[in-house]
Short mmCIF file of C-alpha atoms in Angstrom, two decimals:
data_model
loop_
_atom_site.label_atom_id
_atom_site.label_comp_id
_atom_site.label_asym_id
_atom_site.label_seq_id
_atom_site.Cartn_x
_atom_site.Cartn_y
_atom_site.Cartn_z
CA MET M 1 0.00 0.00 0.00
CA SER M 2 1.14 3.55 -0.68
CA LEU M 3 2.32 5.97 1.99
CA LEU M 4 -0.58 8.26 1.08
CA PHE M 5 -3.06 5.44 1.80
CA ASN M 6 -1.45 4.72 5.17
CA VAL M 7 -1.41 8.40 6.14
CA GLY M 8 -5.06 8.68 5.16
CA ALA M 9 -5.93 5.63 7.26
CA VAL M 10 -4.21 7.15 10.31
CA VAL M 11 -5.80 10.58 9.84
CA LEU M 12 -9.24 9.01 9.43
CA LEU M 13 -8.81 6.86 12.53
CA LEU M 14 -7.48 9.61 14.78
CA GLY M 15 -9.76 12.28 13.33
CA GLY M 16 -12.79 10.04 13.75
CA LEU M 17 -12.00 9.19 17.38
CA ILE M 18 -11.20 12.80 18.24
CA PHE M 19 -14.46 13.91 16.65
CA VAL M 20 -16.41 11.34 18.68
CA HIS M 21 -14.67 12.43 21.88
CA GLU M 22 -15.19 16.15 21.39
CA LEU M 23 -18.74 15.59 20.18
CA GLY M 24 -19.56 14.17 23.60
CA HIS M 25 -18.33 17.32 25.35
CA PHE M 26 -20.07 19.51 22.77
CA LEU M 27 -23.50 17.85 22.93
CA VAL M 28 -23.68 17.80 26.74
CA ALA M 29 -22.42 21.38 27.01
CA LYS M 30 -25.08 22.53 24.54
CA ALA M 31 -27.75 20.53 26.36
CA LEU M 32 -26.80 22.24 29.64
CA SER M 33 -26.83 25.72 28.02
CA VAL M 34 -23.08 26.28 28.32
CA LYS M 35 -21.80 28.50 25.51
CA VAL M 36 -19.43 26.67 23.13
CA VAL M 37 -17.12 29.13 21.39
CA ARG M 38 -15.12 26.71 19.25
CA PHE M 39 -15.25 23.06 18.18
CA SER M 40 -11.82 22.08 16.78
CA ILE M 41 -10.47 18.83 15.37
CA GLY M 42 -6.71 19.13 15.79
CA PHE M 43 -4.50 21.70 17.48
CA GLY M 44 -2.49 24.62 16.20
CA PRO M 45 -3.23 26.95 13.28
CA ARG M 46 -6.67 26.73 11.70
CA LEU M 47 -6.72 25.16 8.24
CA PHE M 48 -10.36 25.80 7.41
CA GLY M 49 -13.75 26.03 9.09
CA PHE M 50 -17.00 27.93 9.40
CA THR M 51 -19.16 29.63 12.01
CA ARG M 52 -22.73 28.67 12.67
CA GLY M 53 -24.67 30.41 15.39
CA GLU M 54 -22.41 31.21 18.31
CA THR M 55 -19.91 28.38 17.62
CA GLU M 56 -16.92 28.24 15.27
CA TYR M 57 -16.22 24.80 13.76
CA GLN M 58 -12.69 24.23 12.43
CA ILE M 59 -10.02 21.75 11.34
CA SER M 60 -6.55 22.58 12.67
CA LEU M 61 -3.08 21.69 11.47
CA LEU M 62 -1.97 19.12 14.08
CA PRO M 63 -4.32 16.08 14.05
CA LEU M 64 -3.11 14.60 17.36
CA GLY M 65 -6.03 15.88 19.41
CA GLY M 66 -8.84 18.38 19.47
CA TYR M 67 -10.81 20.55 21.84
CA VAL M 68 -14.12 22.19 22.65
CA LYS M 69 -13.59 25.75 23.89
CA MET M 70 -16.32 26.95 26.23
CA THR M 71 -16.93 30.38 27.62
CA GLY M 72 -15.53 30.87 31.12
CA GLU M 73 -13.35 27.75 31.29
CA ASP M 74 -10.23 29.88 31.89
CA PRO M 75 -10.46 31.14 35.49
CA THR M 76 -8.12 34.05 34.71
CA GLN M 77 -10.51 35.55 32.14
CA ASP M 78 -13.79 37.35 32.84
CA VAL M 79 -17.05 36.20 31.25
CA ALA M 80 -18.71 38.79 29.01
CA PRO M 81 -21.83 40.33 30.59
CA GLU M 82 -24.11 38.86 27.91
CA ASP M 83 -22.73 35.36 28.63
CA ARG M 84 -23.11 35.47 32.42
CA GLY M 85 -24.54 32.20 33.71
CA ARG M 86 -23.36 30.29 30.63
CA GLY M 87 -19.67 29.98 31.53
CA PHE M 88 -18.22 26.54 32.22
CA LEU M 89 -16.80 27.32 35.65
CA GLU M 90 -20.04 29.06 36.65
CA GLN M 91 -21.94 25.79 36.40
CA ALA M 92 -22.85 23.55 39.29
CA PRO M 93 -20.28 20.78 39.96
CA TRP M 94 -22.59 18.06 38.60
CA LYS M 95 -22.92 19.89 35.29
CA ARG M 96 -19.15 20.32 34.93
CA LEU M 97 -18.68 16.65 35.82
CA ALA M 98 -21.23 15.62 33.18
CA ILE M 99 -19.58 17.74 30.48
CA SER M 100 -16.10 16.41 31.36
CA PHE M 101 -17.28 12.79 31.49
CA ALA M 102 -19.15 12.97 28.17
CA GLY M 103 -16.01 12.85 26.01
CA PRO M 104 -14.52 9.66 27.48
CA ALA M 105 -18.01 8.15 27.67
CA MET M 106 -18.47 8.63 23.92
CA ASN M 107 -15.11 6.91 23.31
CA LEU M 108 -16.27 3.99 25.44
CA LEU M 109 -19.70 3.71 23.80
CA PHE M 110 -18.59 4.26 20.21
CA PRO M 111 -16.81 0.85 19.97
CA GLY M 112 -20.11 -0.81 20.84
CA LEU M 113 -21.63 0.76 17.73
CA LEU M 114 -18.66 -0.43 15.68
CA PHE M 115 -19.08 -3.98 17.01
CA VAL M 116 -22.79 -3.88 16.12
CA ALA M 117 -21.95 -2.65 12.61
CA LEU M 118 -19.37 -5.42 12.18
CA GLY M 119 -21.89 -7.99 13.38
CA LEU M 120 -24.55 -6.78 10.95
CA ALA M 121 -22.00 -6.78 8.11
CA GLN M 122 -21.19 -10.44 8.79
CA ASN M 123 -24.79 -11.51 8.26
CA GLY M 124 -25.11 -13.40 4.99
CA GLU M 125 -21.52 -14.66 5.01
CA LEU M 126 -20.80 -18.38 4.63
CA VAL M 127 -19.32 -19.86 7.82
CA ALA M 128 -18.44 -23.33 9.05
CA GLY M 129 -21.39 -25.46 10.12
CA PRO M 130 -21.38 -27.58 13.32
CA VAL M 131 -19.98 -30.68 11.60
CA VAL M 132 -16.66 -32.22 12.69
CA GLY M 133 -13.93 -32.40 10.06
CA THR M 134 -10.79 -33.34 11.99
CA VAL M 135 -10.34 -34.99 15.38
CA ALA M 136 -6.86 -34.63 16.90
CA PRO M 137 -5.32 -37.91 18.10
CA GLY M 138 -5.40 -38.27 21.89
CA SER M 139 -7.73 -35.28 22.24
CA PRO M 140 -10.77 -35.27 24.56
CA ALA M 141 -12.99 -35.55 21.47
CA GLU M 142 -11.22 -38.71 20.27
CA VAL M 143 -11.25 -40.24 23.75
CA ALA M 144 -15.01 -39.65 23.93
CA GLY M 145 -15.59 -41.23 20.50
CA LEU M 146 -16.33 -38.16 18.38
CA GLN M 147 -15.62 -38.84 14.69
CA PRO M 148 -15.11 -36.80 11.50
CA GLY M 149 -18.47 -36.22 9.87
CA ASP M 150 -20.40 -36.12 13.16
CA ARG M 151 -22.91 -33.28 13.34
CA ILE M 152 -23.00 -31.69 16.79
CA ARG M 153 -26.62 -30.92 17.54
CA SER M 154 -26.33 -29.56 21.08
CA VAL M 155 -24.02 -29.16 24.07
CA THR M 156 -25.17 -29.11 27.69
CA VAL M 157 -23.18 -27.48 30.47
CA PRO M 158 -23.97 -28.87 33.96
CA GLY M 159 -26.79 -26.89 35.53
CA ARG M 160 -27.84 -25.20 32.29
CA PRO M 161 -30.26 -26.00 29.46
CA ALA M 162 -28.89 -27.56 26.28
CA LEU M 163 -27.50 -25.14 23.70
CA ALA M 164 -28.40 -25.96 20.10
CA LEU M 165 -25.47 -25.37 17.73
CA ARG M 166 -26.09 -23.38 14.55
CA TRP M 167 -22.50 -22.97 13.36
CA PHE M 168 -19.08 -24.10 14.48
CA SER M 169 -18.26 -20.88 16.36
CA ASP M 170 -21.08 -21.74 18.78
CA LEU M 171 -19.03 -24.80 19.79
CA ARG M 172 -15.99 -22.69 20.67
CA ASP M 173 -18.17 -20.26 22.65
CA VAL M 174 -19.68 -22.98 24.83
CA VAL M 175 -16.53 -25.12 25.31
CA ALA M 176 -13.89 -22.44 25.96
CA PRO M 177 -15.28 -21.23 29.35
CA HIS M 178 -15.46 -24.78 30.78
CA PRO M 179 -12.04 -26.47 30.89
CA GLU M 180 -12.09 -29.85 32.66
CA ALA M 181 -15.89 -29.76 33.12
CA PRO M 182 -17.96 -32.71 31.80
CA LEU M 183 -20.09 -31.50 28.89
CA THR M 184 -22.89 -33.54 27.33
CA PHE M 185 -22.85 -33.57 23.53
CA VAL M 186 -25.64 -34.83 21.30
CA VAL M 187 -24.25 -35.74 17.89
CA GLU M 188 -25.91 -37.03 14.75
CA ARG M 189 -24.12 -39.90 13.00
CA GLY M 190 -25.67 -41.83 10.14
CA GLY M 191 -29.13 -40.51 10.97
CA THR M 192 -28.89 -41.57 14.62
CA SER M 193 -28.52 -39.29 17.66
CA LEU M 194 -25.75 -40.26 20.07
CA PRO M 195 -25.03 -38.78 23.53
CA LEU M 196 -21.34 -38.27 24.33
CA THR M 197 -19.67 -36.88 27.44
CA ILE M 198 -16.56 -34.87 26.65
CA VAL M 199 -14.29 -33.24 29.23
CA PRO M 200 -12.45 -30.31 27.56
CA ALA M 201 -8.73 -30.14 28.18
CA ALA M 202 -7.34 -27.00 29.80
CA GLU M 203 -5.20 -25.03 27.34
CA ASP M 204 -3.20 -21.92 28.15
CA ASP M 205 -4.91 -18.81 26.79
CA SER M 206 -2.74 -16.19 28.47
CA ASN M 207 -2.06 -12.78 27.03
CA LEU M 208 -0.02 -9.75 27.97
CA VAL M 209 -2.60 -8.68 30.57
CA GLU M 210 -3.75 -11.85 32.32
CA ARG M 211 -3.13 -15.56 32.65
CA ARG M 212 -6.07 -17.87 32.08
CA THR M 213 -7.02 -21.19 30.54
CA ARG M 214 -9.69 -22.22 28.08
CA GLY M 215 -11.38 -25.49 27.29
CA VAL M 216 -10.55 -27.32 24.05
CA ILE M 217 -11.73 -30.70 22.76
CA GLY M 218 -9.44 -31.01 19.71
CA VAL M 219 -11.72 -30.72 16.68
CA THR M 220 -11.88 -28.51 13.59
CA PRO M 221 -14.68 -27.93 11.07
CA ALA M 222 -12.40 -28.74 8.12
CA TYR M 223 -11.24 -32.04 6.71
CA ALA M 224 -7.51 -32.62 6.85
CA THR M 225 -5.74 -32.46 3.50
CA ALA M 226 -5.21 -35.85 1.83
CA LEU M 227 -1.55 -36.10 2.85
CA ALA M 228 -0.69 -39.76 3.38
CA ALA M 229 2.16 -42.09 4.38
CA PRO M 230 2.65 -45.87 4.26
CA ALA M 231 2.52 -47.84 7.50
CA PRO M 232 5.99 -48.16 9.10
CA GLY M 233 8.11 -50.96 7.61
CA LEU M 234 5.69 -51.61 4.73
CA GLU M 235 7.00 -51.96 1.17
CA SER M 236 4.97 -49.40 -0.75
CA PRO M 237 5.45 -46.90 -3.58
CA LEU M 238 3.74 -44.34 -1.34
CA ARG M 239 6.01 -41.95 0.57
CA PRO M 240 5.34 -39.83 3.68
CA LEU M 241 3.56 -36.54 2.89
CA ASP M 242 2.42 -37.61 -0.59
CA LEU M 243 -0.68 -35.59 -1.51
CA VAL M 244 -3.22 -38.11 -2.82
CA THR M 245 -5.41 -36.78 -5.65
CA SER M 246 -7.15 -40.02 -6.72
CA VAL M 247 -7.52 -43.66 -5.68
CA ALA M 248 -8.53 -46.25 -8.32
CA GLY M 249 -9.75 -43.43 -10.54
CA ARG M 250 -11.84 -41.93 -7.74
CA GLU M 251 -11.16 -38.22 -7.08
CA VAL M 252 -9.75 -37.41 -3.65
CA ARG M 253 -10.07 -33.84 -2.34
CA HIS M 254 -9.37 -34.33 1.38
CA ALA M 255 -8.79 -36.91 4.09
CA GLY M 256 -12.49 -37.81 4.19
CA ASP M 257 -12.48 -38.70 0.50
CA LEU M 258 -9.25 -40.67 0.99
CA ALA M 259 -10.71 -42.74 3.82
CA ALA M 260 -13.83 -43.51 1.77
CA ALA M 261 -11.79 -44.50 -1.31
CA LEU M 262 -9.55 -46.81 0.73
CA ALA M 263 -12.58 -48.43 2.35
CA ALA M 264 -14.09 -49.03 -1.12
CA ALA M 265 -10.88 -50.80 -2.19
CA SER M 266 -11.73 -53.68 0.20
CA CYS M 267 -8.04 -54.31 1.01
CA GLN M 268 -7.10 -54.72 -2.66
CA PRO M 269 -3.95 -52.95 -3.94
CA VAL M 270 -4.93 -49.87 -5.92
CA ALA M 271 -3.52 -47.26 -8.29
CA MET M 272 -3.02 -43.83 -6.81
CA ALA M 273 -2.27 -40.43 -8.29
CA VAL M 274 -0.21 -38.28 -5.97
CA ARG M 275 1.73 -35.03 -5.91
CA ARG M 276 5.09 -35.44 -4.22
CA GLY M 277 7.51 -32.96 -2.71
CA SER M 278 7.10 -29.60 -1.05
CA GLY M 279 6.15 -26.12 -2.22
CA ALA M 280 3.92 -25.14 -5.10
CA ASP M 281 5.68 -27.26 -7.76
CA ARG M 282 4.82 -30.75 -6.53
CA PRO M 283 5.26 -33.15 -9.47
CA ALA M 284 2.34 -35.47 -10.27
CA LEU M 285 3.09 -39.19 -10.05
CA ALA M 286 1.10 -42.33 -10.90
CA LEU M 287 1.63 -45.07 -8.33
CA GLN M 288 0.64 -48.67 -9.03
CA ALA M 289 -0.34 -51.51 -6.69
CA VAL M 290 -0.42 -49.46 -3.51
CA PRO M 291 -1.44 -51.76 -0.62
CA THR M 292 -4.46 -50.58 1.33
CA CYS M 293 -4.37 -53.09 4.21
CA LEU M 294 -1.53 -54.71 6.19
CA PRO M 295 -1.11 -58.47 5.82
CA GLY M 296 -2.25 -59.03 9.38
CA GLY M 297 -5.05 -56.45 9.17
CA GLY M 298 -5.10 -52.73 9.80
CA PRO M 299 -4.62 -49.76 7.45
CA ALA M 300 -1.58 -49.70 5.20
CA VAL M 301 -2.11 -45.99 4.40
CA LEU M 302 -1.84 -43.55 7.32
CA PRO M 303 -2.73 -39.84 7.54
CA ALA M 304 0.31 -37.58 7.30
CA ASP M 305 -1.39 -34.23 7.79
CA PRO M 306 0.20 -32.45 10.80
CA THR M 307 -3.25 -31.90 12.30
CA VAL M 308 -3.60 -35.66 12.82
CA ALA M 309 0.03 -36.87 12.83
CA ALA M 310 3.27 -35.04 13.61
CA TYR M 311 5.18 -35.50 10.35
CA LEU M 312 8.03 -33.14 9.55
CA ALA M 313 7.20 -31.20 6.40
CA ARG M 314 10.49 -29.27 6.16
CA VAL M 315 13.96 -29.35 7.71
CA ASP M 316 16.15 -26.26 7.28
CA ALA M 317 19.66 -26.86 5.94
CA GLY M 318 22.38 -26.30 8.55
CA SER M 319 19.85 -26.19 11.39
CA PRO M 320 19.94 -28.13 14.70
CA ALA M 321 17.27 -30.47 13.25
CA ALA M 322 19.43 -31.22 10.22
CA ALA M 323 22.46 -31.80 12.47
CA ALA M 324 20.36 -34.30 14.46
CA GLY M 325 19.66 -36.26 11.25
CA LEU M 326 16.00 -35.31 10.86
CA VAL M 327 14.58 -35.26 7.32
CA ARG M 328 11.27 -34.49 5.65
CA GLY M 329 8.79 -37.27 6.30
CA ASP M 330 10.06 -38.23 9.77
CA ARG M 331 7.23 -38.67 12.26
CA LEU M 332 7.65 -37.41 15.82
CA THR M 333 6.21 -39.70 18.49
CA ALA M 334 7.69 -38.18 21.67
CA VAL M 335 9.73 -35.25 23.01
CA ASN M 336 11.74 -36.04 26.17
CA GLY M 337 9.41 -38.97 26.78
CA HIS M 338 6.21 -36.93 26.38
CA PRO M 339 3.92 -38.47 23.71
CA VAL M 340 3.41 -36.52 20.47
CA ARG M 341 0.47 -37.34 18.23
CA SER M 342 -0.17 -34.10 16.35
CA PHE M 343 1.11 -30.54 15.96
CA ARG M 344 -0.98 -29.52 18.98
CA ASP M 345 1.17 -31.74 21.19
CA VAL M 346 4.37 -30.24 19.77
CA ASN M 347 3.09 -26.72 20.48
CA ALA M 348 2.10 -27.70 24.02
CA LEU M 349 5.59 -29.14 24.61
CA GLY M 350 7.34 -25.97 23.51
CA ARG M 351 8.74 -25.54 27.03
CA GLU M 352 10.81 -28.72 26.48
CA PHE M 353 12.95 -26.85 23.95
CA LYS M 354 15.53 -24.50 25.48
CA PRO M 355 18.54 -22.91 23.77
CA GLY M 356 21.64 -25.04 24.35
CA VAL M 357 19.73 -27.77 26.23
CA PRO M 358 19.61 -31.19 24.44
CA ALA M 359 16.14 -32.65 23.83
CA LEU M 360 15.43 -36.31 22.99
CA LEU M 361 13.11 -36.83 20.01
CA SER M 362 11.52 -40.24 19.41
CA LEU M 363 10.58 -41.03 15.81
CA GLY M 364 8.07 -43.36 14.22
CA ASP M 365 10.76 -45.67 12.80
CA GLY M 366 12.12 -46.38 16.29
CA ARG M 367 15.04 -43.94 16.23
CA VAL M 368 15.78 -41.62 19.14
CA VAL M 369 17.80 -38.53 18.20
CA THR M 370 19.26 -35.69 20.24
CA LEU M 371 18.44 -32.16 19.11
CA THR M 372 20.16 -29.18 20.75
CA PRO M 373 18.29 -25.95 19.92
CA GLU M 374 20.23 -22.84 19.05
CA GLY M 375 19.36 -19.46 20.56
CA GLU M 376 18.01 -16.56 18.51
CA ALA M 377 17.68 -13.02 19.81
CA PHE M 378 14.29 -11.40 19.26
CA ARG M 379 12.18 -8.47 20.36
CA ASP M 380 8.59 -9.20 21.33
CA LYS M 381 6.20 -7.16 19.18
CA GLN M 382 3.74 -6.68 22.05
CA THR M 383 5.98 -6.16 25.05
CA ARG M 384 8.96 -4.75 23.10
CA GLU M 385 11.14 -6.77 25.47
CA GLU M 386 14.26 -8.47 24.13
CA GLY M 387 14.84 -12.16 24.69
CA THR M 388 16.24 -15.40 23.31
CA ARG M 389 14.11 -18.12 21.74
CA PRO M 390 15.03 -21.64 20.70
CA VAL M 391 15.62 -22.40 17.01
CA LEU M 392 14.82 -26.01 16.08
CA GLY M 393 14.97 -25.97 12.29
CA PHE M 394 12.03 -28.28 11.57
CA HIS M 395 8.50 -27.36 10.53
CA LEU M 396 5.39 -29.50 10.73
CA GLU M 397 3.26 -27.70 8.15
CA ASP M 398 4.00 -26.94 4.53
CA ARG M 399 0.75 -25.80 2.98
CA VAL M 400 2.30 -24.10 -0.03
CA GLY M 401 0.82 -25.55 -3.18
CA LEU M 402 -1.96 -27.40 -1.39
CA GLU M 403 -5.57 -26.78 -2.34
CA VAL M 404 -6.83 -26.11 1.18
CA ALA M 405 -9.77 -23.87 0.26
CA GLY M 406 -13.17 -25.53 0.36
CA LEU M 407 -12.16 -28.20 2.89
CA LEU M 408 -14.94 -27.23 5.30
CA VAL M 409 -17.26 -30.17 5.81
CA GLU M 410 -20.25 -27.86 5.73
CA GLU M 411 -20.84 -24.18 5.04
CA VAL M 412 -23.95 -22.40 6.29
CA THR M 413 -25.19 -18.83 6.02
CA LEU M 414 -24.58 -16.74 9.13
CA HIS M 415 -27.62 -14.85 10.34
CA ARG M 416 -28.01 -13.22 13.73
CA GLY M 417 -30.84 -10.97 14.85
CA VAL M 418 -30.22 -7.38 15.89
CA GLY M 419 -30.86 -8.24 19.54
CA GLU M 420 -28.29 -11.05 19.53
CA ILE M 421 -25.75 -8.87 17.72
CA ALA M 422 -26.26 -6.07 20.24
CA GLY M 423 -25.79 -8.54 23.11
CA LEU M 424 -22.58 -9.92 21.58
CA ALA M 425 -21.33 -6.37 20.95
CA THR M 426 -21.96 -5.49 24.61
CA GLN M 427 -20.03 -8.57 25.76
CA GLN M 428 -17.18 -7.76 23.40
CA LEU M 429 -17.05 -4.13 24.54
CA TRP M 430 -17.03 -5.17 28.20
CA GLU M 431 -14.16 -7.59 27.56
CA VAL M 432 -12.11 -4.91 25.79
CA VAL M 433 -12.74 -2.40 28.59
CA ARG M 434 -11.92 -5.01 31.25
CA LEU M 435 -8.63 -6.02 29.66
CA THR M 436 -7.65 -2.39 29.06
CA VAL M 437 -8.31 -1.47 32.69
CA LEU M 438 -6.28 -4.50 33.84
CA GLY M 439 -3.48 -3.51 31.50
CA LEU M 440 -3.37 0.08 32.75
CA GLY M 441 -3.34 -1.17 36.32
CA LYS M 442 -0.43 -3.52 35.63
CA LEU M 443 1.49 -0.72 33.96
CA PHE M 444 1.32 1.29 37.18
CA THR M 445 2.24 -1.71 39.37
CA GLY M 446 5.15 -2.66 37.11
CA ASP M 447 3.71 -6.06 36.16
CA ILE M 448 3.75 -4.91 32.52
CA SER M 449 6.82 -3.18 31.15
CA LEU M 450 6.54 0.51 30.37
CA LYS M 451 8.22 -0.36 27.07
CA THR M 452 4.77 -1.42 25.85
CA VAL M 453 3.59 2.20 25.98
CA GLY M 454 3.57 3.55 22.44
CA GLY M 455 3.07 6.91 20.86
CA PRO M 456 2.13 8.32 17.46
CA ILE M 457 4.50 6.05 15.52
CA MET M 458 2.93 2.95 17.06
CA ILE M 459 -0.56 4.26 16.34
CA PHE M 460 0.48 4.97 12.74
CA SER M 461 1.80 1.42 12.40
CA ILE M 462 -1.32 -0.17 13.92
CA ALA M 463 -3.71 1.89 11.79
CA ALA M 464 -1.75 1.31 8.57
CA GLU M 465 -1.49 -2.46 9.10
CA ALA M 466 -5.20 -2.67 10.00
CA ALA M 467 -6.22 -0.70 6.91
CA GLU M 468 -4.20 -3.02 4.70
CA ALA M 469 -5.82 -6.06 6.35
CA GLY M 470 -9.34 -4.88 5.45
CA LEU M 471 -12.22 -2.75 6.67
CA GLY M 472 -13.25 -5.19 9.41
CA THR M 473 -9.77 -5.25 10.97
CA TYR M 474 -9.49 -1.48 10.63
CA LEU M 475 -12.78 -0.84 12.45
CA PHE M 476 -11.85 -3.35 15.16
CA GLN M 477 -8.55 -1.58 15.80
CA MET M 478 -10.40 1.74 15.83
CA ALA M 479 -12.63 0.31 18.56
CA LEU M 480 -9.62 -0.80 20.64
CA ILE M 481 -7.88 2.57 20.34
CA SER M 482 -11.15 4.36 21.17
CA VAL M 483 -11.45 2.41 24.44
CA ASN M 484 -7.82 3.22 25.30
CA LEU M 485 -8.40 6.89 24.52
CA GLY M 486 -11.51 7.01 26.69
CA LEU M 487 -9.91 5.31 29.68
CA MET M 488 -6.67 7.32 29.44
CA ASN M 489 -8.71 10.52 29.53
CA LEU M 490 -10.40 9.34 32.73
CA LEU M 491 -7.08 9.21 34.58
CA PRO M 492 -7.18 11.79 37.44
CA ILE M 493 -4.51 14.01 35.88
CA PRO M 494 -5.15 17.76 35.76
CA VAL M 495 -5.75 19.06 32.20
CA LEU M 496 -7.27 15.66 31.28
CA ASP M 497 -10.99 15.02 31.59
CA GLY M 498 -10.33 12.84 34.63
CA GLY M 499 -8.76 15.81 36.39
CA HIS M 500 -11.81 17.98 35.68
CA ILE M 501 -14.07 15.18 36.94
CA VAL M 502 -12.11 14.89 40.21
CA THR M 503 -12.15 18.69 40.68
CA ALA M 504 -15.92 18.88 40.12
CA ALA M 505 -16.52 15.96 42.47
CA LEU M 506 -14.38 17.51 45.23
CA GLU M 507 -16.16 20.83 44.91
CA GLY M 508 -19.51 19.07 45.00
CA ILE M 509 -18.57 17.23 48.18
CA THR M 510 -16.89 20.13 49.99
CA ARG M 511 -19.25 22.77 48.52
CA ARG M 512 -16.19 25.01 48.11
CA ARG M 513 -14.50 26.24 44.95
CA LEU M 514 -10.80 25.53 44.49
CA SER M 515 -8.71 28.67 44.55
CA LEU M 516 -7.27 30.12 41.36
CA ARG M 517 -3.76 29.37 42.63
CA THR M 518 -4.63 25.73 43.25
CA ARG M 519 -6.12 25.38 39.77
CA GLU M 520 -3.07 26.94 38.12
CA LEU M 521 -0.66 24.73 40.07
CA ALA M 522 -2.69 21.61 39.25
CA ASN M 523 -2.69 22.50 35.56
CA TRP M 524 1.09 22.95 35.53
CA VAL M 525 1.56 19.60 37.25
CA GLY M 526 -0.85 17.97 34.80
CA LEU M 527 0.93 19.47 31.79
CA ALA M 528 4.29 18.28 33.11
CA LEU M 529 2.98 14.74 33.61
CA LEU M 530 1.36 14.71 30.17
CA LEU M 531 4.48 15.99 28.41
CA THR M 532 6.62 13.45 30.27
CA LEU M 533 4.33 10.63 29.16
CA MET M 534 4.36 11.87 25.56
CA VAL M 535 8.17 12.12 25.47
CA PHE M 536 8.48 8.67 27.05
CA ALA M 537 6.05 7.11 24.54
CA PHE M 538 7.80 8.78 21.63
CA GLY M 539 11.14 7.50 22.92
CA ASN M 540 9.71 3.97 23.03
CA ASP M 541 8.58 4.40 19.42
CA LEU M 542 12.08 5.41 18.34
CA MET M 543 13.63 2.45 20.17
CA TRP M 544 11.09 0.15 18.52
CA LEU M 545 11.97 1.52 15.07
CA ARG M 546 15.67 1.01 15.75
CA GLY M 547 15.07 -2.55 16.93
#
């Protein structure tokens, strides 16, 4: 994207949020009969504007803020005789509190409207239906007997009525809050309803702000790709990670088609068409007399997709994995004695890999190799902290050149009513506000590094990246920044809205006006704090750019 596009995205985001903020002050001031002299988006010299009634509306040169100028808000200036009674500082404390609170309140409410708009825009889209495509080996779903192709009709949480599933996202919503709790599933298989009890595993779902766990059962709504491998020790023209495109002339699009075609072969050797290798240029091969069953029974063709088996798709030259003798097609079965059945297990065992510390990898052919990870310096994008991470040199997934689109078992049209969308938007807004408040609190306690505080460069980067990702991402980031702007303005710092709110509240409680000297001193302190924060944030931005 061009620089002009990115600048426009940033100006629109900041200008929009500033307008919303100042509009709150403006509307409440007008409603309480306080005279508004000027409504400005931006600071500094006026670029253009107009006057309507008693108020001047203008756009100013510097877009990093805005203001609503009201009569009588400067205690050192007298109010004109014709404006007596309409000055800001002349108003009762509750009125000044309401005017000051209105700006941050608008920034906190505006994201709710954005979330509603995003929800309405999603209506009519095709989404995954509540049909199982992949079941991870060893997962709670597999242990309970859930199978690919099962349609999940409902899920019951203990003590609550059954929830009917309309689309796959409903499953995530009901399972995630209940790790290690027995849930009753009703699934449809072959026209028959089956009750299953599944206990979701607890999976780490921590973020920068809080540590928590979520429930997972190990299923996806998409079929695995038709990557296959021969059974260990079997003489076969098939090789690990061959992409099967047909079996005995029968088209194969995914692992479900492959299983059906192998079952139809009735243990007879078959011809297969496969694409072999990695990347986009996988050559097509015709394999003959591929066994489908082992001599003593059991499947001769095994899944090799990393979602259902931990096969290595790529090994980097000169890496620790290459030095350990690992090659494409090796299947991991354990790390330091911990069983590995799919890529989920490898991710969960990430703590077993430490720079310079040997790890024992067990492979499907019976080998046990020692891999010593190297260390790589990095800077965390969120925390901006520097650290060292282990480099292994092997990769489980290589989706380049695979036709993965259209692998959803079922697609249904998303449709939510306005009431449901509003409810979801309220929940989403509350979660964003909650996490932001927690984050601000941990900044002040030192639990989160002050290096995470960013300034205009970070905002530019976030807005530009979001705009390039699409309108939905852009509006979502606008909502997040709006919440941050609203809460930051509520901090009890003089010159910010929070400082005005505290002043009005104190005067309402004590029934005494603060002296002019006290107000001036508070404003100087507030300005000093604000400038210090701005310089600090800008310094963090420069360090981030250098890193």
